[in-house]
Amino acid sequence: MKKHRSIWFWLFWLLVVAILSAGAYTTYLAMVPTRTNFSTTKNADNTKIDLTLNRDQLNALSKTYLTNESNGKYQLVVNDDHVVAQTTVTIFGQKMDAKLTMDPQTTSDGNIVMAVKKVELGKLDLPVNVAMGYIKSMYSGPKGVNIQPDQQQISLDLAKLTKKNGWTLQADELNLKDNRFTFTGVMQNAQ
């Protein structure tokens, strides 16, 4: 006599397979190496303007930029120790606060790399590379932002992010402790 399995038996195993598949896919996304190719601006015949900001000015600028570019989905706050990005995500129909704590650094070509130190969902600390793999798969922001789970960093290509009317911005110094943030505005001169 054949044994009949309950529908709950099959639904249980379907749920287990779905959870394992989602975990494997998230792990795959976290482990896939990414490379950043920053755009470059030619230095010959360009007009340059030096710009120095303090923390309050930088926070106001990021709030204005993020409100315009992302419809207010993200908030970026520069404090004494770190840069903190916050947003609200919906998981299983529940809205939860998500926060990334990062340390910014400038690159030799005037771009910014944010080393992600901590990822929180509500009060839960998540593994950085796994959480960043998920963030990368769900992110739909500006093209100059490159999420790199394998290196636990987010790179900002300022030439792509700030290009408006022939102007671009390059980062020179990001000093959180001394409240000093210097940039160079570069205007491509017409030939």
JSON list of C-alpha atoms in Angstrom, two decimals:
[
{"chain": "A", "resi": 1, "resn": "MET", "atom": "CA", "xyz": [0.00, 0.00, 0.00]},
{"chain": "A", "resi": 2, "resn": "LYS", "atom": "CA", "xyz": [1.33, 3.38, -1.02]},
{"chain": "A", "resi": 3, "resn": "LYS", "atom": "CA", "xyz": [1.85, 6.00, 1.68]},
{"chain": "A", "resi": 4, "resn": "HIS", "atom": "CA", "xyz": [0.13, 9.38, 0.99]},
{"chain": "A", "resi": 5, "resn": "ARG", "atom": "CA", "xyz": [2.07, 12.49, 1.91]},
{"chain": "A", "resi": 6, "resn": "SER", "atom": "CA", "xyz": [0.23, 15.49, 3.29]},
{"chain": "A", "resi": 7, "resn": "ILE", "atom": "CA", "xyz": [0.32, 18.76, 1.35]},
{"chain": "A", "resi": 8, "resn": "TRP", "atom": "CA", "xyz": [2.10, 20.26, 4.38]},
{"chain": "A", "resi": 9, "resn": "PHE", "atom": "CA", "xyz": [4.96, 17.80, 3.93]},
{"chain": "A", "resi": 10, "resn": "TRP", "atom": "CA", "xyz": [5.53, 19.02, 0.36]},
{"chain": "A", "resi": 11, "resn": "LEU", "atom": "CA", "xyz": [5.08, 22.69, 1.30]},
{"chain": "A", "resi": 12, "resn": "PHE", "atom": "CA", "xyz": [7.63, 22.29, 4.11]},
{"chain": "A", "resi": 13, "resn": "TRP", "atom": "CA", "xyz": [10.22, 20.85, 1.74]},
{"chain": "A", "resi": 14, "resn": "LEU", "atom": "CA", "xyz": [9.44, 23.51, -0.88]},
{"chain": "A", "resi": 15, "resn": "LEU", "atom": "CA", "xyz": [10.05, 26.20, 1.75]},
{"chain": "A", "resi": 16, "resn": "VAL", "atom": "CA", "xyz": [13.35, 24.57, 2.80]},
{"chain": "A", "resi": 17, "resn": "VAL", "atom": "CA", "xyz": [14.52, 24.46, -0.84]},
{"chain": "A", "resi": 18, "resn": "ALA", "atom": "CA", "xyz": [13.48, 28.11, -1.37]},
{"chain": "A", "resi": 19, "resn": "ILE", "atom": "CA", "xyz": [15.39, 29.24, 1.73]},
{"chain": "A", "resi": 20, "resn": "LEU", "atom": "CA", "xyz": [18.51, 27.31, 0.75]},
{"chain": "A", "resi": 21, "resn": "SER", "atom": "CA", "xyz": [18.32, 28.63, -2.82]},
{"chain": "A", "resi": 22, "resn": "ALA", "atom": "CA", "xyz": [17.97, 32.24, -1.61]},
{"chain": "A", "resi": 23, "resn": "GLY", "atom": "CA", "xyz": [20.91, 31.76, 0.75]},
{"chain": "A", "resi": 24, "resn": "ALA", "atom": "CA", "xyz": [23.06, 30.25, -1.99]},
{"chain": "A", "resi": 25, "resn": "TYR", "atom": "CA", "xyz": [22.17, 33.06, -4.41]},
{"chain": "A", "resi": 26, "resn": "THR", "atom": "CA", "xyz": [22.95, 35.74, -1.82]},
{"chain": "A", "resi": 27, "resn": "THR", "atom": "CA", "xyz": [26.27, 34.06, -1.03]},
{"chain": "A", "resi": 28, "resn": "TYR", "atom": "CA", "xyz": [27.06, 33.91, -4.75]},
{"chain": "A", "resi": 29, "resn": "LEU", "atom": "CA", "xyz": [26.34, 37.64, -5.14]},
{"chain": "A", "resi": 30, "resn": "ALA", "atom": "CA", "xyz": [28.53, 38.42, -2.15]},
{"chain": "A", "resi": 31, "resn": "MET", "atom": "CA", "xyz": [31.44, 36.39, -3.51]},
{"chain": "A", "resi": 32, "resn": "VAL", "atom": "CA", "xyz": [31.40, 37.58, -7.15]},
{"chain": "A", "resi": 33, "resn": "PRO", "atom": "CA", "xyz": [34.38, 39.91, -7.59]},
{"chain": "A", "resi": 34, "resn": "THR", "atom": "CA", "xyz": [33.68, 43.36, -8.94]},
{"chain": "A", "resi": 35, "resn": "ARG", "atom": "CA", "xyz": [36.04, 45.79, -10.54]},
{"chain": "A", "resi": 36, "resn": "THR", "atom": "CA", "xyz": [35.75, 49.55, -10.65]},
{"chain": "A", "resi": 37, "resn": "ASN", "atom": "CA", "xyz": [36.79, 51.49, -13.70]},
{"chain": "A", "resi": 38, "resn": "PHE", "atom": "CA", "xyz": [36.75, 55.16, -12.80]},
{"chain": "A", "resi": 39, "resn": "SER", "atom": "CA", "xyz": [36.27, 57.68, -15.57]},
{"chain": "A", "resi": 40, "resn": "THR", "atom": "CA", "xyz": [39.08, 60.14, -15.99]},
{"chain": "A", "resi": 41, "resn": "THR", "atom": "CA", "xyz": [39.09, 63.81, -16.79]},
{"chain": "A", "resi": 42, "resn": "LYS", "atom": "CA", "xyz": [41.87, 65.29, -18.88]},
{"chain": "A", "resi": 43, "resn": "ASN", "atom": "CA", "xyz": [43.87, 67.94, -17.04]},
{"chain": "A", "resi": 44, "resn": "ALA", "atom": "CA", "xyz": [44.99, 69.96, -20.06]},
{"chain": "A", "resi": 45, "resn": "ASP", "atom": "CA", "xyz": [43.08, 73.18, -20.68]},
{"chain": "A", "resi": 46, "resn": "ASN", "atom": "CA", "xyz": [40.67, 72.73, -17.75]},
{"chain": "A", "resi": 47, "resn": "THR", "atom": "CA", "xyz": [39.52, 75.42, -15.34]},
{"chain": "A", "resi": 48, "resn": "LYS", "atom": "CA", "xyz": [39.84, 74.37, -11.70]},
{"chain": "A", "resi": 49, "resn": "ILE", "atom": "CA", "xyz": [38.23, 75.78, -8.58]},
{"chain": "A", "resi": 50, "resn": "ASP", "atom": "CA", "xyz": [39.20, 74.72, -5.06]},
{"chain": "A", "resi": 51, "resn": "LEU", "atom": "CA", "xyz": [36.30, 74.06, -2.69]},
{"chain": "A", "resi": 52, "resn": "THR", "atom": "CA", "xyz": [36.56, 73.51, 1.08]},
{"chain": "A", "resi": 53, "resn": "LEU", "atom": "CA", "xyz": [33.53, 72.42, 3.09]},
{"chain": "A", "resi": 54, "resn": "ASN", "atom": "CA", "xyz": [32.82, 71.64, 6.72]},
{"chain": "A", "resi": 55, "resn": "ARG", "atom": "CA", "xyz": [30.69, 68.76, 7.99]},
{"chain": "A", "resi": 56, "resn": "ASP", "atom": "CA", "xyz": [27.44, 70.77, 8.12]},
{"chain": "A", "resi": 57, "resn": "GLN", "atom": "CA", "xyz": [27.87, 72.02, 4.56]},
{"chain": "A", "resi": 58, "resn": "LEU", "atom": "CA", "xyz": [28.71, 68.53, 3.30]},
{"chain": "A", "resi": 59, "resn": "ASN", "atom": "CA", "xyz": [25.65, 67.07, 5.07]},
{"chain": "A", "resi": 60, "resn": "ALA", "atom": "CA", "xyz": [23.39, 69.76, 3.57]},
{"chain": "A", "resi": 61, "resn": "LEU", "atom": "CA", "xyz": [24.87, 69.14, 0.11]},
{"chain": "A", "resi": 62, "resn": "SER", "atom": "CA", "xyz": [24.40, 65.37, 0.35]},
{"chain": "A", "resi": 63, "resn": "LYS", "atom": "CA", "xyz": [20.82, 65.82, 1.61]},
{"chain": "A", "resi": 64, "resn": "THR", "atom": "CA", "xyz": [19.97, 68.06, -1.35]},
{"chain": "A", "resi": 65, "resn": "TYR", "atom": "CA", "xyz": [21.69, 65.77, -3.87]},
{"chain": "A", "resi": 66, "resn": "LEU", "atom": "CA", "xyz": [20.15, 62.56, -2.50]},
{"chain": "A", "resi": 67, "resn": "THR", "atom": "CA", "xyz": [16.69, 64.12, -2.31]},
{"chain": "A", "resi": 68, "resn": "ASN", "atom": "CA", "xyz": [16.92, 65.15, -5.98]},
{"chain": "A", "resi": 69, "resn": "GLU", "atom": "CA", "xyz": [18.56, 61.96, -7.27]},
{"chain": "A", "resi": 70, "resn": "SER", "atom": "CA", "xyz": [16.83, 59.26, -5.21]},
{"chain": "A", "resi": 71, "resn": "ASN", "atom": "CA", "xyz": [13.50, 60.85, -4.28]},
{"chain": "A", "resi": 72, "resn": "GLY", "atom": "CA", "xyz": [14.56, 60.97, -0.63]},
{"chain": "A", "resi": 73, "resn": "LYS", "atom": "CA", "xyz": [14.98, 57.19, -0.26]},
{"chain": "A", "resi": 74, "resn": "TYR", "atom": "CA", "xyz": [18.43, 57.49, 1.29]},
{"chain": "A", "resi": 75, "resn": "GLN", "atom": "CA", "xyz": [19.96, 59.70, 3.95]},
{"chain": "A", "resi": 76, "resn": "LEU", "atom": "CA", "xyz": [23.71, 60.22, 4.29]},
{"chain": "A", "resi": 77, "resn": "VAL", "atom": "CA", "xyz": [25.19, 61.75, 7.44]},
{"chain": "A", "resi": 78, "resn": "VAL", "atom": "CA", "xyz": [28.86, 62.62, 7.94]},
{"chain": "A", "resi": 79, "resn": "ASN", "atom": "CA", "xyz": [29.75, 62.59, 11.64]},
{"chain": "A", "resi": 80, "resn": "ASP", "atom": "CA", "xyz": [33.00, 62.80, 13.65]},
{"chain": "A", "resi": 81, "resn": "ASP", "atom": "CA", "xyz": [34.03, 59.17, 13.09]},
{"chain": "A", "resi": 82, "resn": "HIS", "atom": "CA", "xyz": [32.16, 57.69, 10.12]},
{"chain": "A", "resi": 83, "resn": "VAL", "atom": "CA", "xyz": [29.80, 58.28, 7.27]},
{"chain": "A", "resi": 84, "resn": "VAL", "atom": "CA", "xyz": [26.40, 56.70, 7.92]},
{"chain": "A", "resi": 85, "resn": "ALA", "atom": "CA", "xyz": [23.91, 55.85, 5.16]},
{"chain": "A", "resi": 86, "resn": "GLN", "atom": "CA", "xyz": [20.35, 55.12, 6.27]},
{"chain": "A", "resi": 87, "resn": "THR", "atom": "CA", "xyz": [17.19, 53.99, 4.54]},
{"chain": "A", "resi": 88, "resn": "THR", "atom": "CA", "xyz": [14.02, 52.03, 5.19]},
{"chain": "A", "resi": 89, "resn": "VAL", "atom": "CA", "xyz": [13.56, 48.62, 3.59]},
{"chain": "A", "resi": 90, "resn": "THR", "atom": "CA", "xyz": [10.50, 46.40, 3.41]},
{"chain": "A", "resi": 91, "resn": "ILE", "atom": "CA", "xyz": [11.07, 42.78, 4.42]},
{"chain": "A", "resi": 92, "resn": "PHE", "atom": "CA", "xyz": [8.13, 40.36, 4.53]},
{"chain": "A", "resi": 93, "resn": "GLY", "atom": "CA", "xyz": [5.76, 43.33, 4.45]},
{"chain": "A", "resi": 94, "resn": "GLN", "atom": "CA", "xyz": [7.41, 45.04, 7.44]},
{"chain": "A", "resi": 95, "resn": "LYS", "atom": "CA", "xyz": [9.32, 48.32, 7.16]},
{"chain": "A", "resi": 96, "resn": "MET", "atom": "CA", "xyz": [12.70, 48.15, 8.86]},
{"chain": "A", "resi": 97, "resn": "ASP", "atom": "CA", "xyz": [15.53, 50.65, 9.27]},
{"chain": "A", "resi": 98, "resn": "ALA", "atom": "CA", "xyz": [18.80, 49.74, 7.55]},
{"chain": "A", "resi": 99, "resn": "LYS", "atom": "CA", "xyz": [22.11, 51.47, 8.24]},
{"chain": "A", "resi": 100, "resn": "LEU", "atom": "CA", "xyz": [25.62, 51.24, 6.75]},
{"chain": "A", "resi": 101, "resn": "THR", "atom": "CA", "xyz": [28.56, 52.64, 8.69]},
{"chain": "A", "resi": 102, "resn": "MET", "atom": "CA", "xyz": [31.51, 53.54, 6.44]},
{"chain": "A", "resi": 103, "resn": "ASP", "atom": "CA", "xyz": [34.96, 55.12, 6.45]},
{"chain": "A", "resi": 104, "resn": "PRO", "atom": "CA", "xyz": [35.66, 57.34, 3.41]},
{"chain": "A", "resi": 105, "resn": "GLN", "atom": "CA", "xyz": [38.98, 57.59, 1.58]},
{"chain": "A", "resi": 106, "resn": "THR", "atom": "CA", "xyz": [40.03, 59.49, -1.52]},
{"chain": "A", "resi": 107, "resn": "THR", "atom": "CA", "xyz": [41.74, 57.80, -4.43]},
{"chain": "A", "resi": 108, "resn": "SER", "atom": "CA", "xyz": [44.66, 59.20, -6.40]},
{"chain": "A", "resi": 109, "resn": "ASP", "atom": "CA", "xyz": [42.33, 60.15, -9.27]},
{"chain": "A", "resi": 110, "resn": "GLY", "atom": "CA", "xyz": [39.93, 62.18, -7.09]},
{"chain": "A", "resi": 111, "resn": "ASN", "atom": "CA", "xyz": [37.23, 59.59, -6.48]},
{"chain": "A", "resi": 112, "resn": "ILE", "atom": "CA", "xyz": [35.93, 58.25, -3.16]},
{"chain": "A", "resi": 113, "resn": "VAL", "atom": "CA", "xyz": [36.00, 54.73, -1.73]},
{"chain": "A", "resi": 114, "resn": "MET", "atom": "CA", "xyz": [33.79, 54.04, 1.29]},
{"chain": "A", "resi": 115, "resn": "ALA", "atom": "CA", "xyz": [35.01, 51.05, 3.34]},
{"chain": "A", "resi": 116, "resn": "VAL", "atom": "CA", "xyz": [31.89, 49.49, 4.87]},
{"chain": "A", "resi": 117, "resn": "LYS", "atom": "CA", "xyz": [32.53, 48.69, 8.54]},
{"chain": "A", "resi": 118, "resn": "LYS", "atom": "CA", "xyz": [29.07, 47.70, 9.75]},
{"chain": "A", "resi": 119, "resn": "VAL", "atom": "CA", "xyz": [25.64, 46.86, 8.31]},
{"chain": "A", "resi": 120, "resn": "GLU", "atom": "CA", "xyz": [22.59, 46.95, 10.58]},
{"chain": "A", "resi": 121, "resn": "LEU", "atom": "CA", "xyz": [19.01, 45.91, 9.97]},
{"chain": "A", "resi": 122, "resn": "GLY", "atom": "CA", "xyz": [16.99, 47.27, 12.86]},
{"chain": "A", "resi": 123, "resn": "LYS", "atom": "CA", "xyz": [19.17, 46.35, 15.84]},
{"chain": "A", "resi": 124, "resn": "LEU", "atom": "CA", "xyz": [20.64, 43.28, 14.13]},
{"chain": "A", "resi": 125, "resn": "ASP", "atom": "CA", "xyz": [24.26, 43.39, 12.88]},
{"chain": "A", "resi": 126, "resn": "LEU", "atom": "CA", "xyz": [24.59, 41.59, 9.56]},
{"chain": "A", "resi": 127, "resn": "PRO", "atom": "CA", "xyz": [27.71, 40.07, 7.94]},
{"chain": "A", "resi": 128, "resn": "VAL", "atom": "CA", "xyz": [29.05, 42.88, 5.76]},
{"chain": "A", "resi": 129, "resn": "ASN", "atom": "CA", "xyz": [29.83, 40.94, 2.56]},
{"chain": "A", "resi": 130, "resn": "VAL", "atom": "CA", "xyz": [26.53, 39.02, 2.58]},
{"chain": "A", "resi": 131, "resn": "ALA", "atom": "CA", "xyz": [24.46, 42.15, 3.27]},
{"chain": "A", "resi": 132, "resn": "MET", "atom": "CA", "xyz": [26.34, 44.07, 0.57]},
{"chain": "A", "resi": 133, "resn": "GLY", "atom": "CA", "xyz": [25.64, 41.27, -1.94]},
{"chain": "A", "resi": 134, "resn": "TYR", "atom": "CA", "xyz": [21.94, 41.71, -1.22]},
{"chain": "A", "resi": 135, "resn": "ILE", "atom": "CA", "xyz": [22.23, 45.50, -1.41]},
{"chain": "A", "resi": 136, "resn": "LYS", "atom": "CA", "xyz": [24.02, 45.24, -4.77]},
{"chain": "A", "resi": 137, "resn": "SER", "atom": "CA", "xyz": [21.25, 43.08, -6.22]},
{"chain": "A", "resi": 138, "resn": "MET", "atom": "CA", "xyz": [18.54, 45.50, -5.03]},
{"chain": "A", "resi": 139, "resn": "TYR", "atom": "CA", "xyz": [20.31, 48.87, -5.60]},
{"chain": "A", "resi": 140, "resn": "SER", "atom": "CA", "xyz": [18.87, 51.18, -8.24]},
{"chain": "A", "resi": 141, "resn": "GLY", "atom": "CA", "xyz": [20.69, 54.46, -7.67]},
{"chain": "A", "resi": 142, "resn": "PRO", "atom": "CA", "xyz": [22.94, 56.70, -9.78]},
{"chain": "A", "resi": 143, "resn": "LYS", "atom": "CA", "xyz": [25.39, 55.09, -12.21]},
{"chain": "A", "resi": 144, "resn": "GLY", "atom": "CA", "xyz": [28.54, 56.39, -10.50]},
{"chain": "A", "resi": 145, "resn": "VAL", "atom": "CA", "xyz": [27.97, 54.27, -7.38]},
{"chain": "A", "resi": 146, "resn": "ASN", "atom": "CA", "xyz": [29.62, 50.83, -7.52]},
{"chain": "A", "resi": 147, "resn": "ILE", "atom": "CA", "xyz": [28.88, 48.36, -4.70]},
{"chain": "A", "resi": 148, "resn": "GLN", "atom": "CA", "xyz": [31.70, 45.84, -4.19]},
{"chain": "A", "resi": 149, "resn": "PRO", "atom": "CA", "xyz": [30.72, 43.10, -1.71]},
{"chain": "A", "resi": 150, "resn": "ASP", "atom": "CA", "xyz": [33.97, 41.14, -2.16]},
{"chain": "A", "resi": 151, "resn": "GLN", "atom": "CA", "xyz": [36.04, 44.16, -1.04]},
{"chain": "A", "resi": 152, "resn": "GLN", "atom": "CA", "xyz": [33.41, 45.37, 1.46]},
{"chain": "A", "resi": 153, "resn": "GLN", "atom": "CA", "xyz": [33.37, 48.82, -0.07]},
{"chain": "A", "resi": 154, "resn": "ILE", "atom": "CA", "xyz": [31.33, 51.24, -2.13]},
{"chain": "A", "resi": 155, "resn": "SER", "atom": "CA", "xyz": [33.18, 53.31, -4.71]},
{"chain": "A", "resi": 156, "resn": "LEU", "atom": "CA", "xyz": [31.92, 56.68, -5.89]},
{"chain": "A", "resi": 157, "resn": "ASP", "atom": "CA", "xyz": [32.99, 57.77, -9.37]},
{"chain": "A", "resi": 158, "resn": "LEU", "atom": "CA", "xyz": [32.70, 61.54, -8.89]},
{"chain": "A", "resi": 159, "resn": "ALA", "atom": "CA", "xyz": [33.24, 62.26, -12.60]},
{"chain": "A", "resi": 160, "resn": "LYS", "atom": "CA", "xyz": [30.03, 60.33, -13.39]},
{"chain": "A", "resi": 161, "resn": "LEU", "atom": "CA", "xyz": [28.10, 61.47, -10.31]},
{"chain": "A", "resi": 162, "resn": "THR", "atom": "CA", "xyz": [28.81, 65.19, -10.54]},
{"chain": "A", "resi": 163, "resn": "LYS", "atom": "CA", "xyz": [28.97, 65.81, -14.29]},
{"chain": "A", "resi": 164, "resn": "LYS", "atom": "CA", "xyz": [26.70, 68.79, -14.96]},
{"chain": "A", "resi": 165, "resn": "ASN", "atom": "CA", "xyz": [27.14, 71.35, -17.76]},
{"chain": "A", "resi": 166, "resn": "GLY", "atom": "CA", "xyz": [30.79, 70.41, -18.30]},
{"chain": "A", "resi": 167, "resn": "TRP", "atom": "CA", "xyz": [31.65, 70.52, -14.57]},
{"chain": "A", "resi": 168, "resn": "THR", "atom": "CA", "xyz": [32.92, 67.59, -12.53]},
{"chain": "A", "resi": 169, "resn": "LEU", "atom": "CA", "xyz": [34.13, 67.30, -8.96]},
{"chain": "A", "resi": 170, "resn": "GLN", "atom": "CA", "xyz": [37.26, 65.60, -7.60]},
{"chain": "A", "resi": 171, "resn": "ALA", "atom": "CA", "xyz": [37.84, 64.76, -3.93]},
{"chain": "A", "resi": 172, "resn": "ASP", "atom": "CA", "xyz": [41.19, 65.89, -2.50]},
{"chain": "A", "resi": 173, "resn": "GLU", "atom": "CA", "xyz": [40.81, 65.39, 1.26]},
{"chain": "A", "resi": 174, "resn": "LEU", "atom": "CA", "xyz": [38.13, 63.88, 3.49]},
{"chain": "A", "resi": 175, "resn": "ASN", "atom": "CA", "xyz": [39.22, 64.52, 7.08]},
{"chain": "A", "resi": 176, "resn": "LEU", "atom": "CA", "xyz": [36.41, 63.58, 9.48]},
{"chain": "A", "resi": 177, "resn": "LYS", "atom": "CA", "xyz": [38.37, 64.35, 12.66]},
{"chain": "A", "resi": 178, "resn": "ASP", "atom": "CA", "xyz": [39.40, 67.88, 11.64]},
{"chain": "A", "resi": 179, "resn": "ASN", "atom": "CA", "xyz": [36.06, 68.64, 9.93]},
{"chain": "A", "resi": 180, "resn": "ARG", "atom": "CA", "xyz": [37.79, 69.49, 6.63]},
{"chain": "A", "resi": 181, "resn": "PHE", "atom": "CA", "xyz": [36.61, 68.28, 3.24]},
{"chain": "A", "resi": 182, "resn": "THR", "atom": "CA", "xyz": [38.36, 69.67, 0.15]},
{"chain": "A", "resi": 183, "resn": "PHE", "atom": "CA", "xyz": [37.34, 69.18, -3.46]},
{"chain": "A", "resi": 184, "resn": "THR", "atom": "CA", "xyz": [38.41, 70.52, -6.83]},
{"chain": "A", "resi": 185, "resn": "GLY", "atom": "CA", "xyz": [35.77, 71.59, -9.33]},
{"chain": "A", "resi": 186, "resn": "VAL", "atom": "CA", "xyz": [36.94, 70.96, -12.89]},
{"chain": "A", "resi": 187, "resn": "MET", "atom": "CA", "xyz": [35.34, 72.63, -15.91]},
{"chain": "A", "resi": 188, "resn": "GLN", "atom": "CA", "xyz": [36.08, 71.16, -19.33]},
{"chain": "A", "resi": 189, "resn": "ASN", "atom": "CA", "xyz": [37.03, 74.14, -21.47]},
{"chain": "A", "resi": 190, "resn": "ALA", "atom": "CA", "xyz": [35.67, 74.21, -25.00]},
{"chain": "A", "resi": 191, "resn": "GLN", "atom": "CA", "xyz": [38.28, 73.95, -27.73]}
]
